[in-house]
Short mmCIF file of C-alpha atoms in Angstrom, two decimals:
data_model
loop_
_atom_site.label_atom_id
_atom_site.label_comp_id
_atom_site.label_asym_id
_atom_site.label_seq_id
_atom_site.Cartn_x
_atom_site.Cartn_y
_atom_site.Cartn_z
CA ASP A 1 90.25 93.57 104.88
CA GLN A 2 91.91 94.51 102.02
CA GLN A 3 95.07 97.25 103.04
CA VAL A 4 96.23 96.92 99.39
CA LYS A 5 93.65 97.73 96.83
CA GLN A 6 94.49 97.49 92.88
CA ASN A 7 90.96 98.49 91.36
CA SER A 8 91.12 97.69 88.31
CA PRO A 9 91.23 93.74 87.50
CA SER A 10 92.36 94.71 83.66
CA LEU A 11 93.81 97.22 81.46
CA SER A 12 94.21 97.21 77.81
CA VAL A 13 97.43 98.89 76.13
CA GLN A 14 97.76 99.47 72.98
CA GLU A 15 101.86 98.75 71.91
CA GLY A 16 104.09 101.71 72.29
CA ARG A 17 102.07 103.49 73.98
CA ILE A 18 102.04 104.30 77.98
CA SER A 19 100.71 101.16 80.78
CA ILE A 20 99.70 102.59 84.16
CA LEU A 21 99.10 100.59 86.67
CA ASN A 22 96.92 101.95 89.79
CA CYS A 23 97.86 100.44 93.50
CA ASP A 24 96.43 102.31 96.67
CA TYR A 25 96.67 100.75 100.55
CA THR A 26 95.52 102.02 104.06
CA ASN A 27 98.63 100.96 105.83
CA SER A 28 100.30 104.43 106.82
CA MET A 29 102.86 101.65 108.28
CA PHE A 30 103.84 100.27 105.22
CA ASP A 31 107.38 101.45 104.25
CA TYR A 32 108.62 99.28 100.94
CA PHE A 33 106.59 99.13 97.81
CA LEU A 34 107.24 96.62 95.22
CA TRP A 35 105.49 95.63 92.01
CA TYR A 36 105.47 91.77 90.37
CA LYS A 37 105.13 90.45 87.61
CA LYS A 38 102.95 86.86 86.94
CA TYR A 39 102.99 84.81 83.58
CA PRO A 40 100.79 81.54 83.80
CA ALA A 41 101.91 78.82 85.06
CA GLU A 42 104.54 80.83 86.76
CA GLY A 43 105.75 82.30 90.37
CA PRO A 44 105.74 86.00 90.59
CA THR A 45 109.32 88.14 89.29
CA PHE A 46 110.37 90.64 90.79
CA LEU A 47 110.13 94.03 89.04
CA ILE A 48 110.82 97.01 91.01
CA SER A 49 110.25 98.85 94.20
CA ILE A 50 110.14 102.18 96.40
CA SER A 51 110.75 103.82 99.27
CA SER A 52 108.28 105.57 101.33
CA ILE A 53 110.98 108.13 102.01
CA LYS A 54 111.11 108.47 98.10
CA ASP A 55 108.05 109.95 95.39
CA LYS A 56 109.93 108.29 91.88
CA ASN A 57 112.04 105.18 91.23
CA GLU A 58 113.22 104.36 87.27
CA ASP A 59 114.48 101.12 85.92
CA GLY A 60 114.59 100.81 82.02
CA ARG A 61 111.48 101.77 80.87
CA PHE A 62 109.43 101.18 84.47
CA THR A 63 109.30 103.89 86.46
CA VAL A 64 106.64 103.77 90.45
CA PHE A 65 105.59 106.58 91.25
CA LEU A 66 104.63 107.43 95.02
CA ASN A 67 102.19 110.03 96.35
CA LYS A 68 102.69 109.38 100.10
CA SER A 69 99.15 111.68 101.43
CA ALA A 70 96.99 109.99 98.89
CA LYS A 71 98.31 106.23 99.93
CA HIS A 72 98.94 106.20 95.93
CA LEU A 73 101.12 104.68 93.94
CA SER A 74 101.43 103.63 89.92
CA LEU A 75 103.68 102.11 88.15
CA HIS A 76 104.13 103.58 84.52
CA ILE A 77 105.55 101.38 81.63
CA VAL A 78 107.02 103.11 78.10
CA PRO A 79 107.12 102.04 75.77
CA SER A 80 104.68 98.83 76.35
CA GLN A 81 105.22 95.63 74.82
CA PRO A 82 103.46 92.80 73.74
CA GLY A 83 105.77 90.46 75.85
CA ASP A 84 104.46 92.45 78.60
CA SER A 85 101.66 91.30 78.96
CA ALA A 86 100.93 89.38 82.57
CA VAL A 87 99.13 89.73 86.16
CA TYR A 88 101.10 93.07 88.18
CA PHE A 89 100.74 92.54 91.63
CA CYS A 90 102.12 96.01 93.79
CA ALA A 91 103.16 94.48 97.60
CA ALA A 92 103.90 96.76 100.20
CA SER A 93 106.17 96.27 103.53
CA ASP A 94 105.07 96.56 107.18
CA GLY A 95 107.35 98.81 108.67
CA SER A 96 106.02 98.39 112.20
CA TYR A 97 107.33 94.64 112.09
CA GLY A 98 110.59 96.81 112.49
CA GLY A 99 112.64 94.70 109.60
CA ALA A 100 112.15 91.76 111.20
CA THR A 101 109.96 89.90 108.69
CA ASN A 102 110.21 88.95 104.52
CA LYS A 103 106.47 89.15 104.74
CA LEU A 104 104.29 91.79 101.99
CA ILE A 105 100.84 92.53 101.56
CA PHE A 106 99.42 91.47 98.32
CA GLY A 107 96.85 94.02 96.29
CA THR A 108 94.32 91.81 93.44
CA GLY A 109 96.24 92.49 90.74
CA THR A 110 96.10 93.70 87.47
CA LEU A 111 95.57 91.76 83.90
CA LEU A 112 97.68 94.09 81.43
CA ALA A 113 96.84 92.60 78.09
CA VAL A 114 99.42 95.01 75.37
CA GLN A 115 97.57 94.93 71.71
CA PRO A 116 100.40 94.74 69.25
CA LYS B 1 122.39 78.65 89.96
CA ALA B 2 118.65 76.63 90.66
CA GLY B 3 115.40 78.28 91.01
CA VAL B 4 112.72 77.79 93.61
CA THR B 5 111.63 74.07 93.39
CA GLN B 6 108.10 73.01 94.50
CA THR B 7 106.45 70.00 94.45
CA PRO B 8 104.35 68.48 93.64
CA ARG B 9 102.71 71.54 91.01
CA TYR B 10 99.64 70.17 91.05
CA LEU B 11 97.95 67.82 93.27
CA ILE B 12 94.23 66.56 93.65
CA LYS B 13 92.73 65.52 96.60
CA THR B 14 89.24 64.78 98.51
CA ARG B 15 87.63 67.21 100.78
CA GLY B 16 88.86 66.43 104.81
CA GLN B 17 92.00 64.64 103.19
CA GLN B 18 95.56 66.00 104.01
CA VAL B 19 98.38 67.54 101.65
CA THR B 20 102.16 68.54 102.36
CA LEU B 21 103.56 70.96 100.29
CA SER B 22 107.40 70.97 99.57
CA CYS B 23 109.46 74.11 98.71
CA SER B 24 113.29 73.72 98.38
CA PRO B 25 115.15 77.03 98.02
CA ILE B 26 118.36 78.62 96.34
CA SER B 27 120.92 77.51 97.75
CA GLY B 28 122.05 79.84 100.54
CA HIS B 29 118.36 81.15 100.43
CA ARG B 30 117.40 80.98 103.85
CA SER B 31 113.82 82.73 104.74
CA VAL B 32 111.33 80.48 102.85
CA SER B 33 107.79 82.38 102.56
CA TRP B 34 104.43 80.56 101.82
CA TYR B 35 101.37 82.59 100.08
CA GLN B 36 97.79 80.85 98.80
CA GLN B 37 96.49 82.77 95.73
CA THR B 38 93.27 82.90 95.04
CA PRO B 39 91.05 84.50 91.92
CA GLY B 40 90.20 87.93 93.32
CA GLN B 41 91.86 87.64 96.38
CA GLY B 42 95.72 88.22 95.60
CA LEU B 43 98.32 86.27 97.67
CA GLN B 44 97.36 85.43 100.94
CA PHE B 45 100.50 85.23 103.41
CA LEU B 46 100.14 82.46 105.39
CA PHE B 47 103.80 81.97 107.43
CA GLU B 48 107.39 82.62 107.26
CA TYR B 49 110.41 80.97 108.22
CA PHE B 50 114.24 81.27 108.90
CA SER B 51 116.50 79.74 110.33
CA GLU B 52 113.71 76.99 111.10
CA THR B 53 111.50 79.08 113.28
CA GLN B 54 108.22 80.60 112.16
CA ARG B 55 109.00 84.27 112.11
CA ASN B 56 105.40 85.69 111.44
CA LYS B 57 102.26 83.58 110.86
CA GLY B 58 98.83 85.28 108.89
CA ASN B 59 95.28 84.73 109.11
CA PHE B 60 95.29 81.18 108.28
CA PRO B 61 93.03 78.43 110.43
CA GLY B 62 95.12 76.69 112.34
CA ARG B 63 94.47 73.65 109.72
CA PHE B 64 97.66 75.51 107.77
CA SER B 65 101.22 74.63 109.24
CA GLY B 66 104.44 74.60 108.37
CA ARG B 67 108.21 74.00 109.31
CA GLN B 68 111.47 74.47 107.79
CA PHE B 69 114.45 71.61 108.24
CA SER B 70 118.04 72.11 108.68
CA ASN B 71 119.11 72.82 104.84
CA SER B 72 116.05 75.49 104.48
CA ARG B 73 113.15 73.48 102.82
CA SER B 74 110.02 74.20 103.85
CA GLU B 75 107.30 72.06 103.79
CA MET B 76 103.63 72.94 104.57
CA ASN B 77 100.83 70.55 106.05
CA VAL B 78 96.87 71.45 105.10
CA SER B 79 94.60 69.68 107.26
CA THR B 80 91.21 68.33 106.95
CA LEU B 81 91.05 70.02 103.72
CA GLU B 82 88.02 72.11 102.83
CA LEU B 83 86.68 73.42 98.86
CA GLY B 84 87.94 76.90 99.74
CA ASP B 85 91.42 75.11 100.39
CA SER B 86 91.58 75.32 96.49
CA ALA B 87 94.27 78.33 95.33
CA LEU B 88 97.92 78.02 94.23
CA TYR B 89 100.48 77.90 96.89
CA LEU B 90 103.28 79.85 96.02
CA CYS B 91 106.43 79.56 98.05
CA ALA B 92 109.28 82.38 98.40
CA SER B 93 112.75 82.87 99.18
CA SER B 94 115.40 84.63 100.42
CA GLN B 95 119.24 85.03 101.44
CA THR B 96 119.09 87.47 104.31
CA GLY B 97 116.95 87.40 106.87
CA THR B 98 115.79 91.17 106.64
CA PRO B 99 113.64 92.39 104.09
CA SER B 100 116.03 92.80 100.98
CA TYR B 101 113.24 92.92 98.32
CA ASN B 102 114.77 92.43 95.60
CA GLU B 103 116.32 89.25 96.63
CA GLN B 104 112.61 87.40 97.20
CA PHE B 105 112.74 84.62 94.68
CA PHE B 106 109.24 83.18 93.67
CA GLY B 107 108.88 79.01 93.24
CA PRO B 108 106.22 78.02 89.98
CA GLY B 109 103.76 77.48 92.62
CA THR B 110 101.38 74.18 93.38
CA ARG B 111 98.42 74.06 92.45
CA LEU B 112 95.97 72.43 94.33
CA THR B 113 92.32 71.13 93.48
CA VAL B 114 90.18 70.01 96.93
CA LEU B 115 86.79 67.78 95.41
#
């Protein structure tokens, strides 16, 4: 049972335009959401996160939006750059553990290709 | 500060064999988590160790086991390897015992191929 879903395996965007990556989840106990970026032959690196009590978090070119009623979050990258080309993973933390774990539930990833 | 290191980086084994993977967390980090990444499945949580104790375990068979040493280094072991165990195994370390998401760092992974 996939609790975190990224339904778009890939996305292609022109340099300078906006990239929008989407993520859906099913577990209403998720209390924290994160986006990780992964290049080939490297481990994932943390990009941006959002608490379930917020609906938006911004960090430079990256903004994450959370719609709790729809159980949906999205990552916006503006403007997109060729160096942003990577696999992006959405991840969630289950609040039912009461904060006693670092376990994350990941989506299957979206491959973003930014064309020059 | 050195990052998370994983050894070996690549490994080829045959079915039925066992394998041990190693993870050295960032100095001072006490929490180590292991994930399996396969095509189409994303990252699947295997287990987490904090201060030498397993705090959480994912839905993997008992063939998958792990441990953490007093210096926070961690190992995972897979016995009786199956073809489906071929994957990238990632280790992540964190300084704190409670979720501090900005501080969870991943290693480059060990690519295991089972023939």
